[in-house]
Coordinates of C-alpha atoms and ligand atoms in Angstrom, one line a residue:
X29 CA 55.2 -2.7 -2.7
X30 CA 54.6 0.6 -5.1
X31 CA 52.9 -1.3 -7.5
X32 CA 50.8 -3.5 -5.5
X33 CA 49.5 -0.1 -3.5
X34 CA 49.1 1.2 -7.4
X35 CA 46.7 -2.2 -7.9
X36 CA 45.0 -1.7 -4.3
X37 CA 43.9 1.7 -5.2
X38 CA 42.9 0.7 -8.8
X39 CA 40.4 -1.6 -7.3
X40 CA 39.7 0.9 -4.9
X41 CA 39.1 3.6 -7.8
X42 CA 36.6 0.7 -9.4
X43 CA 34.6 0.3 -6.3
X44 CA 34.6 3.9 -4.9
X45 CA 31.8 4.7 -6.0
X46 CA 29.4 4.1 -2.5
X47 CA 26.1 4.2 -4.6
X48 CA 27.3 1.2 -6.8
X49 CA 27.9 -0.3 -3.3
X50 CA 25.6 0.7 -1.0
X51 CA 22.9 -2.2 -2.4
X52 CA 25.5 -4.8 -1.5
X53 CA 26.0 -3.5 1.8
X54 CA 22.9 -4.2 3.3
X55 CA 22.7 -6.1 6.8
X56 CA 21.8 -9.8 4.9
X57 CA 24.2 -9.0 2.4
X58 CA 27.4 -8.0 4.5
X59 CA 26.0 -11.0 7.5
X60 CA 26.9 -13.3 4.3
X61 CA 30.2 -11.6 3.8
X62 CA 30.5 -12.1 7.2
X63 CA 30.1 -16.1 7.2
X64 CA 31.7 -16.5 3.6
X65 CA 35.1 -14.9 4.9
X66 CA 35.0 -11.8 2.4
X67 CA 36.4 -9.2 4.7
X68 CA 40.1 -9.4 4.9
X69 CA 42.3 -6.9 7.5
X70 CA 44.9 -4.9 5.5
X71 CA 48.0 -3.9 8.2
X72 CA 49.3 -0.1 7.9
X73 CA 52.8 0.1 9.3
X74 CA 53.8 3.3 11.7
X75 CA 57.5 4.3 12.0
X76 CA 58.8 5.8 15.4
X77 CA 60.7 9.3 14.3
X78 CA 63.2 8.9 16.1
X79 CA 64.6 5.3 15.5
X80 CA 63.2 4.7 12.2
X81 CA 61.8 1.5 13.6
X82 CA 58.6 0.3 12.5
X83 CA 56.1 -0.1 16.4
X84 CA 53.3 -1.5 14.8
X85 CA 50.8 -1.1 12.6
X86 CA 47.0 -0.3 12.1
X87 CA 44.6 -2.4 11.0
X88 CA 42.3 -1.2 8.0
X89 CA 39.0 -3.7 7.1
X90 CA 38.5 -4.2 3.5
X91 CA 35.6 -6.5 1.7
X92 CA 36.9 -8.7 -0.9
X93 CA 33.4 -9.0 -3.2
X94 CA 33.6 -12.3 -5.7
X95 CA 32.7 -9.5 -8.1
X96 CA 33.3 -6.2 -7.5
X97 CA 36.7 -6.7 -6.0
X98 CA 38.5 -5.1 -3.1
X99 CA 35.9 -2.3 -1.6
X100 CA 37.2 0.5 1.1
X101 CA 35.8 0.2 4.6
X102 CA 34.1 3.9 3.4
X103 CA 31.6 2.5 1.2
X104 CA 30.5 -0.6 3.6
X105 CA 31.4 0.9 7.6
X106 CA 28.5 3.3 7.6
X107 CA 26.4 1.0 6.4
X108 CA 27.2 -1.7 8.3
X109 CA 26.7 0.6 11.7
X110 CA 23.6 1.6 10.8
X111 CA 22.5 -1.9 10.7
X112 CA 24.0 -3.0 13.5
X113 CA 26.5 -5.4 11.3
X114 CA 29.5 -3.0 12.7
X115 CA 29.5 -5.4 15.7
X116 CA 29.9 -8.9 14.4
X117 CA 32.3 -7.2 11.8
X118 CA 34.5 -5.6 14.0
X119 CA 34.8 -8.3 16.3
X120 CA 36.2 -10.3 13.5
X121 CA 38.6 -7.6 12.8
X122 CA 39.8 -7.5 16.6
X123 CA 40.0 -11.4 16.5
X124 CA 41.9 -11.3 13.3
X125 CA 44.3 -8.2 14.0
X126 CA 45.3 -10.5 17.5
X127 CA 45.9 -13.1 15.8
X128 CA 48.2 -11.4 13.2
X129 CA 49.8 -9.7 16.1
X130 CA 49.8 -12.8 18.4
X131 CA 51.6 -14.4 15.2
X132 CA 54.3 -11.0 14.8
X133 CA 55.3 -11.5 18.1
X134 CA 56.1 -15.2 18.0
X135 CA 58.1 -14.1 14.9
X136 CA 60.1 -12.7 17.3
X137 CA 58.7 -9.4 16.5
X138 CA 57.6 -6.4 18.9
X139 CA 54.6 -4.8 17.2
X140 CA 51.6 -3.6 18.2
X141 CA 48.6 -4.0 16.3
X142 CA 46.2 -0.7 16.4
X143 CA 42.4 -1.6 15.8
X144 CA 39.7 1.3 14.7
X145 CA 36.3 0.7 17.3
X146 CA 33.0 2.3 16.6
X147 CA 31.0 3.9 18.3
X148 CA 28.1 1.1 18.4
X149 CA 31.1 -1.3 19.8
X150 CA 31.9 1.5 22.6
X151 CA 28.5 1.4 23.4
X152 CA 28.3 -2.5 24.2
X153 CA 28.3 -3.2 27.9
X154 CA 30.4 -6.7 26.8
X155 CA 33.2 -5.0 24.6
X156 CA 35.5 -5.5 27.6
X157 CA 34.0 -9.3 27.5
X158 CA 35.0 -9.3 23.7
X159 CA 38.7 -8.3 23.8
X160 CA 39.3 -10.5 26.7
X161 CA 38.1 -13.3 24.6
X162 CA 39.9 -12.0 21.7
X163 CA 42.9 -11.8 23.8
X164 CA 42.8 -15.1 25.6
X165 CA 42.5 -16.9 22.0
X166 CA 45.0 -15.5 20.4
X167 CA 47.5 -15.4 23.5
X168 CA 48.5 -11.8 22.9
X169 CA 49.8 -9.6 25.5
X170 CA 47.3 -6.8 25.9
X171 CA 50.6 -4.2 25.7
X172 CA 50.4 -4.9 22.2
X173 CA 46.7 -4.4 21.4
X174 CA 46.1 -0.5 20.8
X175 CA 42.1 0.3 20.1
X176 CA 41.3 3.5 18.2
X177 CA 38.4 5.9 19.3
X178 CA 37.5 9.6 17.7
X179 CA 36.2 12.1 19.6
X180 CA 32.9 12.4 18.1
X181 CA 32.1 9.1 20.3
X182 CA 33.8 10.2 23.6
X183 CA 31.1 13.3 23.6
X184 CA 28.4 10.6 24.3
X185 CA 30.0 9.8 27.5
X186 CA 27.7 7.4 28.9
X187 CA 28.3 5.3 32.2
X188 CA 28.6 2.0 29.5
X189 CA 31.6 4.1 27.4
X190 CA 33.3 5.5 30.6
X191 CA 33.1 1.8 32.1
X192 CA 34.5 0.7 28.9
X193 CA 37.0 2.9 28.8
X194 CA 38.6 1.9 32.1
X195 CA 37.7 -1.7 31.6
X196 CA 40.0 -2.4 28.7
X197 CA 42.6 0.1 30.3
X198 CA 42.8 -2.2 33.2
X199 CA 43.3 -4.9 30.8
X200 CA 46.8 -3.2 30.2
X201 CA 45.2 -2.6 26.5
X202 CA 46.5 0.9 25.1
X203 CA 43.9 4.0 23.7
X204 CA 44.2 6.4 21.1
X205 CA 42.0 9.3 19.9
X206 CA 42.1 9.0 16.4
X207 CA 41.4 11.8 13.9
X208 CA 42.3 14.5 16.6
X209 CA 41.6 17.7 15.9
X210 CA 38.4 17.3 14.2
X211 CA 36.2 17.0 17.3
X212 CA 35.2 19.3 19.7
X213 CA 37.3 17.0 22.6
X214 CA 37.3 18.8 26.2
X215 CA 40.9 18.9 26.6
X216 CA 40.7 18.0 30.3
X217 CA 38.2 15.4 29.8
X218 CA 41.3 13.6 27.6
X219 CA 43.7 13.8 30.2
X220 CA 41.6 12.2 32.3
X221 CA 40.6 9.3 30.3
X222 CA 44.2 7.9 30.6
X223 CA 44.5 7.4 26.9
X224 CA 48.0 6.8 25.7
X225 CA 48.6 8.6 21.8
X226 CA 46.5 11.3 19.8
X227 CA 46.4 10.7 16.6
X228 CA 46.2 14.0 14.4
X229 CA 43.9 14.5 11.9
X230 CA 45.2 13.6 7.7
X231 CA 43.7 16.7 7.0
X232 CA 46.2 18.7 9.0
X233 CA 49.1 16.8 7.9
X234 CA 48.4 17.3 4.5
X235 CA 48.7 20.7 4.0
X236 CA 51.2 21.1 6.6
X237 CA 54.2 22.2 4.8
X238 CA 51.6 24.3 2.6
X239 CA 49.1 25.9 5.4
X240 CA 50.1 27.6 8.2
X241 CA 47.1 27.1 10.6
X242 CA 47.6 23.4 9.9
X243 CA 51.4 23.8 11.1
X244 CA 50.9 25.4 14.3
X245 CA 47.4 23.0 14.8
X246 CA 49.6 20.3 14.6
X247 CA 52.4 22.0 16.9
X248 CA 49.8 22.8 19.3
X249 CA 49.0 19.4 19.5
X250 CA 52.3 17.3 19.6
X251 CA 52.9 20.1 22.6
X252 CA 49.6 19.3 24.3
X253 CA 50.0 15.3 23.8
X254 CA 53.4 15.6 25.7
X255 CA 52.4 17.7 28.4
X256 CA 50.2 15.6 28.7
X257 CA 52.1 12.3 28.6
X258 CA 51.0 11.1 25.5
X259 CA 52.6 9.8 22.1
X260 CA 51.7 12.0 19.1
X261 CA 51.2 10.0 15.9
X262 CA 50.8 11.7 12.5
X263 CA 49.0 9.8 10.4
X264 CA 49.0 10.5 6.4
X265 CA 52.3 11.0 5.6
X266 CA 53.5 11.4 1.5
X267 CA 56.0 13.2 1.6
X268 CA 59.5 14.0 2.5
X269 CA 59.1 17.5 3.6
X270 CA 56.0 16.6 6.0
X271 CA 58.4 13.9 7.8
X272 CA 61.1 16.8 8.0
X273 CA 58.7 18.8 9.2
X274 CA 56.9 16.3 11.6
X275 CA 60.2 15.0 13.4
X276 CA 61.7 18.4 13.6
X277 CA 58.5 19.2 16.0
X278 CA 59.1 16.4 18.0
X279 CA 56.4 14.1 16.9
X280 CA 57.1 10.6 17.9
X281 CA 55.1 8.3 15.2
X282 CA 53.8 8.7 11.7
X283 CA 51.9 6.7 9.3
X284 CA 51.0 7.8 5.7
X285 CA 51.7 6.5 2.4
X286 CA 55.1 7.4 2.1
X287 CA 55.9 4.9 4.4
X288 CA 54.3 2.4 3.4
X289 CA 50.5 1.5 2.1
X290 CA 48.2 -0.5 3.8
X291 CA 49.2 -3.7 2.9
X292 CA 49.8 -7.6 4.2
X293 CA 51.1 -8.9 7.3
X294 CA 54.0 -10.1 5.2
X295 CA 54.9 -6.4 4.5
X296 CA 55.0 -5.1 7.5
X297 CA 56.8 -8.0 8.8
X298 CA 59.8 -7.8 6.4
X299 CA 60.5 -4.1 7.7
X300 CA 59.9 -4.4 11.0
X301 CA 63.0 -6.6 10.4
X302 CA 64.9 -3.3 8.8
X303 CA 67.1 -1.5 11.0
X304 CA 65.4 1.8 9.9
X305 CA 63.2 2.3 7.4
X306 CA 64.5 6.1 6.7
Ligands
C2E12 P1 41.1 6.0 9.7 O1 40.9 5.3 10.9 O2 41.3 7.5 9.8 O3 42.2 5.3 8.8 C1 43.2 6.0 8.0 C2 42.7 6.0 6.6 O4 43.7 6.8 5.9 C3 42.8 4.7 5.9 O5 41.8 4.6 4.9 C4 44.2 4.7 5.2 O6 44.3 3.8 4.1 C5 44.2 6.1 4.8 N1 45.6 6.6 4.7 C6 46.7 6.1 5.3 N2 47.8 6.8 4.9 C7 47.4 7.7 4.0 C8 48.1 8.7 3.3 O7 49.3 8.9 3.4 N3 47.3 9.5 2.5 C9 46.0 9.3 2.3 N4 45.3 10.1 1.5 N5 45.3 8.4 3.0 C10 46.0 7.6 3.9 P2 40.8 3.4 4.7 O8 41.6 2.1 4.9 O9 40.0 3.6 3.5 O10 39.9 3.5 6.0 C11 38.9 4.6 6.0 C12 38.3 4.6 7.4 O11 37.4 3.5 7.6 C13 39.2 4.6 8.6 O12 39.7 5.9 8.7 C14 38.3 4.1 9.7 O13 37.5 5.2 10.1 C15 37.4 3.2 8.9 N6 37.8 1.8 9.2 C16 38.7 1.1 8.6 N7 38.8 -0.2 9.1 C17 37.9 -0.2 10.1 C18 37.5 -1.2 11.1 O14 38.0 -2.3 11.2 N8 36.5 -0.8 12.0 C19 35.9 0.4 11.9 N9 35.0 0.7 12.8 N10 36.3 1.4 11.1 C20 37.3 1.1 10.2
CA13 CA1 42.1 4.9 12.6
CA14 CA1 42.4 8.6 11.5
CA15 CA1 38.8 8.9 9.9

């Protein structure tokens, strides 16, 4: 596993750079990604702190280019919501990360599958349509679907996102609020959304054992999420002394390189089948 996440960033080094890219990624060029199967959905695995179980895992897009190799979701996403191509795209990656899941749990396995949504999806009045669909043909149990939003697009609270919102909540689908910390969220506003984990920010976890703002940030917020009802996951975990950290302040999920890389299905799979991965 260390070396193939050594190879994944090599290629990812190789195609970082978004200029190189950024002619590739125009709408006709990633609609023929689209219909010659080039995107591929790498599965991130998340560890609950206190079991040492792994819950699930969180889908990450990547474009496998005939010639330029694997290229990060960084240098296509924007791009591809600008042009509209975000919707097609992440469709495919809800379809896909069901399917996976749909498949992990007739493995026997309990694992939810956590997929990123952007804001142009939010703002579709069929996205509810779309994971019903995505649901029905994959013949997953919406308790194991988890859909990621940031802040930044719950500020545009339209009637369409609101409707959304409670839509796919009915569908018994969970929420998160990825990258927390970084918006400007109305804490109220939050709690009443009924989402169901808060995601902290990497860049608070990174210097958390370094920085103390970033320490009681991320204190303040595995506090708030609980009050609140919530699950608190850290994601971008590397080391040791973070995880200390992290489960002594009660935090109940983390995800980060030291526990594993974005990787296959077949990864995740084998230590989901550990009894703890710690
Ligand atoms: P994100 O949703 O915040 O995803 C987490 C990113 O952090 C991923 O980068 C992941 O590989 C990286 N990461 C995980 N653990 C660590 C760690 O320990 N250290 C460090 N330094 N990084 C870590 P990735 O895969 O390059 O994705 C970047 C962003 O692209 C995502 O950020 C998300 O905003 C977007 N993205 C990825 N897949 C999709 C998708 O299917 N749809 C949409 N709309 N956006 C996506
Ligand atoms: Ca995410
Ligand atoms: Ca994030
Ligand atoms: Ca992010």
């Amino acid at each position: 596993a260390k070396s193939s996440g050594r190879n994944t960033h090599r290629f990812f080094a190789e195609a970082m750079n978004v200029e190189a890219v950024a002619h590739l990624s125009t709408r006709s060029g990633l609609r023929r990604a689209l219909e010659r199967g080039e995107f591929l959905v790498q599965y991130q695995p998340q560890v609950n702190l206190d079991s040492g179980l792994v819950i699930g895992a969180e889908a990450l897009v990547r474009w496998n280019h005939p010639e330029r190799g694997m290229i990060p979701p960084g240098a296509f996403i924007p791009i591809a919501e600008d042009s509209g191509l975000i919707v097609p795209i992440g469709e495919w990656v809800l379809r896909e990360s069901c399917r996976q899941a749909a498949q992990w749990q007739s493995a026997g396995l309990s694992l939810t599958v956590a997929v990123n949504l952007s804001a142009r999806q939010l703002q579709r009045p069929d996205l509810a349509d779309t994971v019903v669909a995505a649901l029905a043909d994959s013949g997953l149990d919406p308790l194991f679907l988890e859909l990621e939003l940031t802040e930044s697009m719950l500020i545009e609270n339209t009637d369409i996102v609101l409707a959304n919102i409670r839509k796919v909540k009915a569908l018994g689908v969970q929420l998160s609020i990825d990258d927390f910390g970084t918006g400007y969220s109305n804490l109220a506003y939050i709690g009443q959304l009924a989402v169901d984990k808060l995601k902290i920010d990497r860049s608070f976890i990174a210097d958390l054992c370094s920085n103390h703002d970033s320490a009681r940030i991320t204190a303040a917020v595995i506090q708030m999420a609980h009050s609140l009802n919530l699950t608190a996951v850290a994601e971008g975990v590397e080391d040791h002394g973070t995880l200390d950290q992290l489960r002594h302040l009660r935090c109940d999920v983390a995800q980060g390189y030291l526990l594993g890389r974005p990787g296959s299905a077949d990864v995740v799979e084998r230590m989901a089948r550990q009894t703890s991965v710690f």
